[in-house]
Tab-separated table of C-alpha atoms in Angstrom:
chain	number	residue	atom	x	y	z
A	1	ASN	CA	-32.905	-9.689	11.836
A	2	GLY	CA	-29.465	-8.632	13.029
A	3	LYS	CA	-30.743	-5.589	14.882
A	4	MET	CA	-33.252	-7.595	16.893
A	5	PHE	CA	-30.579	-10.103	17.849
A	6	SER	CA	-28.171	-7.429	18.989
A	7	THR	CA	-30.750	-5.732	21.236
A	8	LEU	CA	-31.758	-9.104	22.677
A	9	ASN	CA	-28.183	-9.774	23.593
A	10	GLU	CA	-27.176	-6.362	24.888
A	11	GLY	CA	-25.778	-8.039	27.979
A	12	LEU	CA	-23.381	-10.265	26.032
A	13	SER	CA	-19.840	-9.218	25.253
A	14	SER	CA	-19.392	-7.478	21.917
A	15	ALA	CA	-17.569	-10.454	20.383
A	16	SER	CA	-20.362	-12.903	21.072
A	17	ARG	CA	-22.952	-10.319	20.072
A	18	VAL	CA	-21.323	-10.125	16.662
A	19	LEU	CA	-21.317	-13.929	16.522
A	20	VAL	CA	-25.037	-14.121	17.278
A	21	ALA	CA	-25.817	-11.424	14.728
A	22	SER	CA	-23.706	-13.121	12.086
A	23	ARG	CA	-26.050	-16.085	11.821
A	24	ASN	CA	-28.309	-14.293	9.368
A	25	PHE	CA	-25.581	-13.009	7.090
A	26	ALA	CA	-24.907	-14.295	3.594
A	27	ASN	CA	-21.627	-16.212	3.238
A	28	ASP	CA	-20.797	-14.503	-0.036
A	29	ALA	CA	-22.174	-12.205	-2.711
A	30	THR	CA	-21.465	-11.570	-6.395
A	31	PHE	CA	-20.673	-8.040	-7.545
A	32	GLU	CA	-20.321	-6.403	-10.926
A	33	ILE	CA	-17.061	-4.519	-11.278
A	34	LYS	CA	-15.876	-1.945	-13.791
A	35	LYS	CA	-14.380	-3.326	-16.996
A	36	CYS	CA	-10.668	-2.569	-17.334
A	37	ASP	CA	-9.348	-0.683	-20.362
A	38	LEU	CA	-6.971	-3.007	-22.249
A	39	HIS	CA	-3.791	-2.543	-24.257
A	40	ARG	CA	-2.468	-5.416	-26.427
A	41	LEU	CA	-4.748	-7.906	-24.669
A	42	GLU	CA	-7.550	-9.967	-26.213
A	43	GLU	CA	-9.443	-10.213	-22.941
A	44	GLY	CA	-9.072	-8.750	-19.487
A	45	PRO	CA	-10.037	-9.548	-15.902
A	46	PRO	CA	-13.628	-10.715	-15.232
A	47	VAL	CA	-16.402	-8.102	-14.847
A	48	THR	CA	-18.057	-9.929	-11.943
A	49	THR	CA	-16.478	-11.309	-8.803
A	50	VAL	CA	-17.488	-13.139	-5.641
A	51	LEU	CA	-16.686	-11.600	-2.268
A	52	THR	CA	-16.968	-13.844	0.781
A	53	ARG	CA	-18.100	-12.380	4.088
A	54	GLU	CA	-14.803	-13.390	5.677
A	55	ASP	CA	-12.679	-11.695	2.981
A	56	GLY	CA	-14.892	-8.616	3.040
A	57	LEU	CA	-14.448	-8.176	6.789
A	58	ARG	CA	-10.704	-8.715	6.469
A	59	TYR	CA	-10.328	-6.152	3.670
A	60	TYR	CA	-12.467	-3.666	5.582
A	61	ARG	CA	-10.346	-4.020	8.716
A	62	MET	CA	-7.099	-3.683	6.768
A	63	MET	CA	-8.197	-0.602	4.828
A	64	GLN	CA	-9.553	1.018	7.960
A	65	THR	CA	-6.270	0.252	9.777
A	66	VAL	CA	-4.198	1.874	7.021
A	67	ARG	CA	-6.506	4.923	7.011
A	68	ARG	CA	-6.342	5.373	10.794
A	69	MET	CA	-2.592	4.714	10.874
A	70	GLU	CA	-1.988	7.472	8.306
A	71	LEU	CA	-4.215	9.900	10.198
A	72	LYS	CA	-2.283	9.101	13.374
A	73	ALA	CA	1.006	9.711	11.533
A	74	ASP	CA	-0.367	13.109	10.435
A	75	GLN	CA	-1.155	13.941	14.059
A	76	LEU	CA	2.262	12.798	15.354
A	77	TYR	CA	3.946	14.813	12.597
A	78	LYS	CA	2.098	17.969	13.592
A	79	GLN	CA	3.213	17.362	17.190
A	80	LYS	CA	6.809	17.135	15.846
A	81	ILE	CA	7.160	13.572	17.170
A	82	ILE	CA	7.636	12.351	13.583
A	83	ARG	CA	10.097	14.498	11.599
A	84	GLY	CA	11.603	14.610	8.125
A	85	PHE	CA	9.955	13.183	5.030
A	86	CYS	CA	6.493	11.726	5.471
A	87	HIS	CA	4.221	10.768	2.561
A	88	LEU	CA	0.742	9.520	3.473
A	89	CYS	CA	-1.455	7.218	1.388
A	90	ASP	CA	-4.956	7.851	2.793
A	91	GLY	CA	-7.385	7.588	-0.115
A	92	GLN	CA	-5.273	4.913	-1.797
A	93	GLU	CA	-6.118	2.019	0.558
A	94	ALA	CA	-7.808	-0.074	-2.139
A	95	CYS	CA	-4.442	-0.225	-3.939
A	96	CYS	CA	-2.273	-1.715	-1.190
A	97	VAL	CA	-4.991	-3.996	0.223
A	98	GLY	CA	-6.306	-5.052	-3.204
A	99	LEU	CA	-2.858	-5.853	-4.601
A	100	GLU	CA	-2.029	-7.999	-1.570
A	101	ALA	CA	-5.382	-9.808	-1.937
A	102	GLY	CA	-4.447	-10.803	-5.492
A	103	ILE	CA	-1.001	-12.332	-4.835
A	104	ASN	CA	0.667	-14.826	-2.476
A	105	PRO	CA	2.797	-13.919	0.550
A	106	THR	CA	5.715	-15.593	-1.294
A	107	ASP	CA	5.419	-13.075	-4.150
A	108	HIS	CA	7.501	-9.910	-4.039
A	109	LEU	CA	6.698	-6.207	-3.894
A	110	ILE	CA	8.763	-3.032	-4.189
A	111	THR	CA	7.491	0.537	-4.161
A	112	ALA	CA	8.531	4.195	-3.894
A	113	TYR	CA	8.282	6.258	-0.729
A	114	ARG	CA	4.497	6.371	-0.130
A	115	ALA	CA	4.974	3.013	1.510
A	116	HIS	CA	3.279	2.826	4.921
A	117	GLY	CA	0.216	0.987	3.576
A	118	PHE	CA	2.261	-1.630	1.730
A	119	THR	CA	4.484	-2.181	4.762
A	120	PHE	CA	1.343	-3.040	6.713
A	121	THR	CA	-0.291	-5.236	4.046
A	122	ARG	CA	2.982	-7.153	3.587
A	123	GLY	CA	2.661	-8.273	7.194
A	124	LEU	CA	4.259	-5.815	9.602
A	125	SER	CA	2.371	-4.492	12.625
A	126	VAL	CA	1.162	-0.920	13.060
A	127	ARG	CA	3.346	-0.742	16.134
A	128	GLU	CA	6.542	-1.483	14.165
A	129	ILE	CA	5.541	1.025	11.474
A	130	LEU	CA	4.689	3.909	13.814
A	131	ALA	CA	7.822	3.244	15.906
A	132	GLU	CA	9.865	3.403	12.694
A	133	LEU	CA	8.216	6.724	11.856
A	134	THR	CA	9.190	8.113	15.253
A	135	GLY	CA	12.742	6.716	14.846
A	136	ARG	CA	12.619	4.325	17.797
A	137	ARG	CA	14.332	1.015	18.562
A	138	GLY	CA	11.149	-1.015	18.159
A	139	GLY	CA	10.655	0.207	14.585
A	140	CYS	CA	10.801	-2.274	11.695
A	141	ALA	CA	14.203	-0.898	10.608
A	142	LYS	CA	15.293	-0.378	14.227
A	143	GLY	CA	14.513	3.333	13.955
A	144	LYS	CA	17.125	3.929	11.243
A	145	GLY	CA	14.947	3.964	8.134
A	146	GLY	CA	12.063	6.275	8.890
A	147	SER	CA	9.059	6.845	6.655
A	148	MET	CA	10.687	6.077	3.305
A	149	HIS	CA	12.771	3.043	4.207
A	150	MET	CA	10.779	0.195	5.716
A	151	TYR	CA	11.193	-3.458	4.794
A	152	ALA	CA	9.512	-6.789	5.474
A	153	LYS	CA	9.775	-10.343	4.161
A	154	ASN	CA	9.470	-10.171	0.344
A	155	PHE	CA	8.965	-6.401	0.604
A	156	TYR	CA	11.916	-4.440	-0.694
A	157	GLY	CA	10.894	-1.249	0.809
A	158	GLY	CA	10.109	2.236	0.213
A	159	ASN	CA	12.764	3.815	-1.978
A	160	GLY	CA	13.566	7.514	-1.779
A	161	ILE	CA	14.814	8.138	-5.325
A	162	VAL	CA	12.011	8.748	-7.823
A	163	GLY	CA	11.676	5.758	-10.161
A	164	ALA	CA	14.811	3.962	-8.898
A	165	GLN	CA	12.777	1.053	-7.510
A	166	VAL	CA	11.578	0.057	-10.996
A	167	PRO	CA	14.864	-1.440	-12.325
A	168	LEU	CA	15.281	-3.060	-8.892
A	169	GLY	CA	11.848	-4.642	-9.277
A	170	ALA	CA	12.845	-6.001	-12.689
A	171	GLY	CA	15.928	-7.452	-10.977
A	172	ILE	CA	13.777	-9.151	-8.340
A	173	ALA	CA	11.647	-10.604	-11.158
A	174	LEU	CA	14.857	-11.818	-12.828
A	175	ALA	CA	15.752	-13.595	-9.576
A	176	CYS	CA	12.280	-15.210	-9.497
A	177	LYS	CA	12.804	-16.530	-13.007
A	178	TYR	CA	16.444	-17.527	-12.425
A	179	ASN	CA	15.548	-19.485	-9.279
A	180	GLY	CA	12.752	-21.244	-11.158
A	181	LYS	CA	10.166	-20.309	-8.562
A	182	ASP	CA	6.597	-19.628	-9.569
A	183	GLU	CA	6.768	-16.134	-8.083
A	184	VAL	CA	6.113	-12.660	-9.446
A	185	CYS	CA	7.318	-9.198	-8.484
A	186	LEU	CA	4.965	-6.226	-8.195
A	187	THR	CA	6.947	-3.113	-9.088
A	188	LEU	CA	5.175	0.116	-8.178
A	189	TYR	CA	5.770	3.720	-9.152
A	190	GLY	CA	3.632	6.860	-9.304
A	191	ASP	CA	2.448	9.004	-12.187
A	192	GLY	CA	5.221	11.439	-11.197
A	193	ALA	CA	7.899	8.813	-11.867
A	194	ALA	CA	6.290	7.542	-15.057
A	195	ASN	CA	8.426	9.758	-17.316
A	196	GLN	CA	11.741	8.536	-15.882
A	197	GLY	CA	14.099	7.055	-18.453
A	198	GLN	CA	15.149	4.171	-16.220
A	199	ILE	CA	11.544	2.911	-16.247
A	200	PHE	CA	11.644	2.426	-20.018
A	201	GLU	CA	15.028	0.704	-19.802
A	202	ALA	CA	13.529	-1.694	-17.262
A	203	TYR	CA	10.472	-2.301	-19.526
A	204	ASN	CA	12.792	-3.222	-22.372
A	205	MET	CA	14.850	-5.748	-20.424
A	206	ALA	CA	11.790	-7.242	-18.743
A	207	ALA	CA	10.139	-7.768	-22.146
A	208	LEU	CA	13.291	-9.175	-23.761
A	209	TRP	CA	13.848	-11.663	-20.951
A	210	LYS	CA	10.116	-12.322	-20.337
A	211	LEU	CA	10.451	-11.484	-16.650
A	212	PRO	CA	7.506	-12.190	-14.282
A	213	CYS	CA	7.196	-8.496	-13.443
A	214	ILE	CA	3.950	-6.565	-12.962
A	215	PHE	CA	4.762	-2.893	-13.497
A	216	ILE	CA	2.148	-0.876	-11.576
A	217	CYS	CA	1.603	2.840	-12.024
A	218	GLU	CA	-0.313	4.215	-9.039
A	219	ASN	CA	-1.826	7.212	-10.770
A	220	ASN	CA	-3.105	9.562	-8.067
A	221	ARG	CA	-3.385	12.426	-10.594
A	222	TYR	CA	-0.636	14.642	-9.161
A	223	GLY	CA	3.134	14.145	-9.103
A	224	MET	CA	3.995	16.428	-6.178
A	225	GLY	CA	2.042	19.551	-7.215
A	226	THR	CA	1.913	18.870	-10.947
A	227	SER	CA	-1.229	17.416	-12.498
A	228	VAL	CA	-0.802	14.494	-14.900
A	229	GLU	CA	-1.980	16.645	-17.843
A	230	ARG	CA	0.814	19.145	-17.233
A	231	ALA	CA	3.462	16.462	-16.740
A	232	ALA	CA	2.863	13.812	-19.404
A	233	ALA	CA	2.311	14.070	-23.150
A	234	SER	CA	0.313	10.834	-22.828
A	235	THR	CA	-1.604	10.154	-19.629
A	236	ASP	CA	-2.592	6.645	-20.813
A	237	TYR	CA	0.022	5.162	-18.508
A	238	TYR	CA	-1.199	1.606	-19.110
A	239	LYS	CA	-0.283	1.945	-22.821
A	240	ARG	CA	3.149	3.400	-22.235
A	241	GLY	CA	4.875	0.046	-22.025
A	242	ASP	CA	4.283	0.076	-25.816
A	243	PHE	CA	5.249	-3.556	-26.534
A	244	ILE	CA	4.080	-4.669	-23.047
A	245	PRO	CA	0.369	-5.452	-22.559
A	246	GLY	CA	-1.466	-3.193	-20.120
A	247	LEU	CA	-4.642	-2.709	-18.058
A	248	ARG	CA	-6.235	0.432	-16.671
A	249	VAL	CA	-7.988	-0.323	-13.393
A	250	ASP	CA	-10.338	1.519	-11.051
A	251	GLY	CA	-7.926	1.925	-8.145
A	252	MET	CA	-10.653	3.074	-5.759
A	253	ASP	CA	-12.477	-0.277	-5.916
A	254	ILE	CA	-10.716	-3.002	-3.978
A	255	LEU	CA	-12.495	-5.764	-5.931
A	256	CYS	CA	-11.371	-4.293	-9.266
A	257	VAL	CA	-7.798	-4.108	-8.000
A	258	ARG	CA	-7.905	-7.663	-6.631
A	259	GLU	CA	-9.261	-9.189	-9.864
A	260	ALA	CA	-6.862	-7.233	-12.082
A	261	THR	CA	-3.936	-8.310	-9.880
A	262	ARG	CA	-4.969	-11.976	-10.070
A	263	PHE	CA	-5.255	-11.639	-13.839
A	264	ALA	CA	-1.845	-9.943	-14.156
A	265	ALA	CA	-0.163	-12.466	-11.837
A	266	ALA	CA	-1.596	-15.385	-13.848
A	267	HIS	CA	-0.287	-13.728	-17.038
A	268	CYS	CA	3.235	-13.498	-15.564
A	269	ARG	CA	3.220	-16.984	-14.043
A	270	SER	CA	2.222	-18.521	-17.374
A	271	GLY	CA	5.521	-17.325	-18.861
A	272	LYS	CA	4.112	-14.541	-21.053
A	273	GLY	CA	6.474	-11.948	-19.643
A	274	PRO	CA	5.748	-8.581	-18.017
A	275	ILE	CA	2.427	-6.738	-17.863
A	276	LEU	CA	1.514	-3.151	-16.939
A	277	MET	CA	-1.264	-2.027	-14.595
A	278	GLU	CA	-2.398	1.539	-14.096
A	279	LEU	CA	-4.395	2.043	-10.904
A	280	GLN	CA	-6.477	5.212	-11.068
A	281	THR	CA	-6.530	6.439	-7.494
A	282	TYR	CA	-6.393	9.612	-5.385
A	283	ARG	CA	-4.547	10.866	-2.325
A	284	TYR	CA	-6.401	12.964	0.220
A	285	HIS	CA	-3.272	14.432	1.809
A	286	GLY	CA	-0.722	16.598	0.067
A	287	HIS	CA	2.276	15.019	-1.652
A	288	SER	CA	4.135	15.011	1.654
A	289	MET	CA	3.499	16.562	5.042
A	290	SER	CA	5.146	19.804	3.861
A	291	ASP	CA	2.520	20.181	1.113
A	292	PRO	CA	-0.893	21.432	2.279
A	293	GLY	CA	-2.216	19.913	-0.957
A	294	VAL	CA	-4.649	22.689	-1.883
A	295	SER	CA	-2.595	25.119	-3.985
A	296	TYR	CA	-2.820	23.028	-7.180
A	297	ARG	CA	-6.279	21.483	-6.658
A	298	THR	CA	-9.454	22.692	-4.974
A	299	ARG	CA	-10.823	21.556	-1.634
A	300	GLU	CA	-14.043	20.797	-3.530
A	301	GLU	CA	-12.221	18.302	-5.767
A	302	ILE	CA	-10.878	16.420	-2.749
A	303	GLN	CA	-14.308	16.522	-1.088
A	304	GLU	CA	-15.982	15.174	-4.207
A	305	VAL	CA	-13.652	12.165	-4.389
A	306	ARG	CA	-14.189	11.536	-0.669
A	307	SER	CA	-17.963	11.600	-0.984
A	308	LYS	CA	-18.295	9.651	-4.257
A	309	SER	CA	-15.464	7.155	-4.523
A	310	ASP	CA	-13.883	6.605	-1.117
A	311	PRO	CA	-12.545	3.014	-1.185
A	312	ILE	CA	-13.607	2.187	2.385
A	313	MET	CA	-17.082	3.635	1.910
A	314	LEU	CA	-17.558	1.696	-1.353
A	315	LEU	CA	-16.693	-1.628	0.298
A	316	LYS	CA	-18.830	-0.853	3.354
A	317	ASP	CA	-21.900	0.013	1.246
A	318	ARG	CA	-21.512	-3.129	-0.845
A	319	MET	CA	-21.221	-5.366	2.194
A	320	VAL	CA	-24.142	-3.827	4.054
A	321	ASN	CA	-26.424	-3.748	0.986
A	322	SER	CA	-25.667	-7.411	0.176
A	323	ASN	CA	-26.206	-8.596	3.733
A	324	LEU	CA	-22.546	-9.595	4.166
A	325	ALA	CA	-22.224	-7.471	7.318
A	326	SER	CA	-24.176	-5.057	9.486
A	327	VAL	CA	-23.387	-1.398	10.084
A	328	GLU	CA	-23.045	-2.166	13.825
A	329	GLU	CA	-20.508	-4.891	13.183
A	330	LEU	CA	-18.373	-2.629	10.988
A	331	LYS	CA	-18.581	0.109	13.643
A	332	GLU	CA	-17.282	-2.437	16.114
A	333	ILE	CA	-14.286	-3.077	13.833
A	334	ASP	CA	-13.694	0.713	13.683
A	335	VAL	CA	-13.560	0.843	17.485
A	336	GLU	CA	-11.076	-2.065	17.640
A	337	VAL	CA	-8.899	-0.493	14.935
A	338	ARG	CA	-8.825	2.854	16.761
A	339	LYS	CA	-7.729	1.144	19.939
A	340	GLU	CA	-4.981	-0.758	18.096
A	341	ILE	CA	-3.704	2.504	16.573
A	342	GLU	CA	-3.818	4.317	19.934
A	343	ASP	CA	-1.822	1.526	21.607
A	344	ALA	CA	0.724	1.529	18.766
A	345	ALA	CA	1.086	5.316	19.014
A	346	GLN	CA	1.682	5.042	22.775
A	347	PHE	CA	4.420	2.522	22.113
A	348	ALA	CA	5.942	4.635	19.317
A	349	THR	CA	6.222	7.683	21.559
A	350	ALA	CA	7.476	5.867	24.679
A	351	ASP	CA	9.962	3.468	23.062
A	352	PRO	CA	13.628	4.625	23.378
A	353	GLU	CA	15.663	5.881	20.440
A	354	PRO	CA	18.516	3.628	19.276
A	355	PRO	CA	21.859	4.362	20.971
A	356	LEU	CA	24.515	6.288	19.012
A	357	GLU	CA	26.946	3.348	18.926
A	358	GLU	CA	24.516	1.483	16.654
A	359	LEU	CA	25.038	4.096	13.945
A	360	GLY	CA	27.455	1.888	12.029
A	361	TYR	CA	25.587	-1.410	12.474
A	362	HIS	CA	24.068	-3.465	9.640
A	363	ILE	CA	26.110	-2.073	6.762
A	364	TYR	CA	26.632	-5.631	5.500
A	365	SER	CA	24.360	-8.587	6.135
A	366	SER	CA	27.092	-11.058	7.095
A	367	ASP	CA	30.561	-9.693	7.609
A	368	PRO	CA	33.058	-9.733	10.497
A	369	PRO	CA	32.821	-6.533	12.576
A	370	PHE	CA	34.862	-3.590	11.274
A	371	GLU	CA	35.368	0.092	12.078
A	372	VAL	CA	33.549	2.944	10.395
A	373	ARG	CA	34.865	6.509	10.511
A	374	GLY	CA	32.551	9.047	12.124
A	375	ALA	CA	32.195	12.769	11.416
A	376	ASN	CA	35.957	13.165	11.837
A	377	GLN	CA	38.785	10.641	11.769
A	378	TRP	CA	39.015	10.370	15.552
A	379	ILE	CA	35.423	9.267	15.945
A	380	LYS	CA	35.075	5.562	15.235
A	381	PHE	CA	31.959	3.381	15.156
A	382	LYS	CA	31.945	-0.365	15.180
A	383	SER	CA	29.929	-2.040	12.447
A	384	ILE	CA	28.256	-5.311	13.377
A	385	SER	CA	26.223	-7.293	10.841
């Protein structure tokens, strides 16, 4: 068995030890997943799915990276190295990793301001994300965006205004349709934004024009400090598109999220118009770093979610119990991830801040340079595209 192999080869490097141990692992395993609740749909995503060993290890590494990155951001915030707004997504890793697993890199995604996880899953490095959080030159927005405003290819960022990203997402879906590309746009918002009027306006246009838009409500049960029951007359967010079909998904199970996303993307690509997904998830941190997160919910509630439905733990248990991976091998990944996060944090604290003269840069994407007025009319900044 794997254990015997690893003790035999204690002298080998960890990488080759993992290789030797991997010879007895299954290549894939089939799992039962929770049935989605459906709205205006005859049938939903499948209730069983196959997970390959390779995919499982990849998802595990990605979720663990997002978790560790958020915990590092918490630490840097408490040291006052990160300042300003900072919304962490630990607990919600199955959402960002599962959604990415169900679409193509050429598809599009836009979200609100709890965006660090999506920035990573859309392809940016931890180093660029942490350096953006600390406002340094090497950050993904050159240190000028911070926590809420990060962008990558086909990722239209965190957006700071509650709900404002939803009409933008419908616009991206309109562009997909207009350009005749077989692409979809994932448009995310939280339960706190779900009562915004602009969301319903976007639903209406998307349905009228049959836009390839997947509206996704990440329901983490609290909008800031207000529970969903106190905020919404109907908490069945997946039904609130009314004339738009919807799914309610277990957002703590990465395989559920992946299958539901594949199903929703296929629905949009086939020309049927928009679809709604509600991901039932949970955040371990407060709403933002200025919210201790325990005045409107109990510590016991958070602990119970952690112990019973943690997304990383669920995937780990499945993989180990189905002989897709060994506990030692996953521990090895944890060690590598921690090192990657440490190195990125070193970079994010040592990298220089952008110089003041860059304040006016990048106002337009392609324009001849022009002058921008500073805090008074005698201060001028040059704007370069």
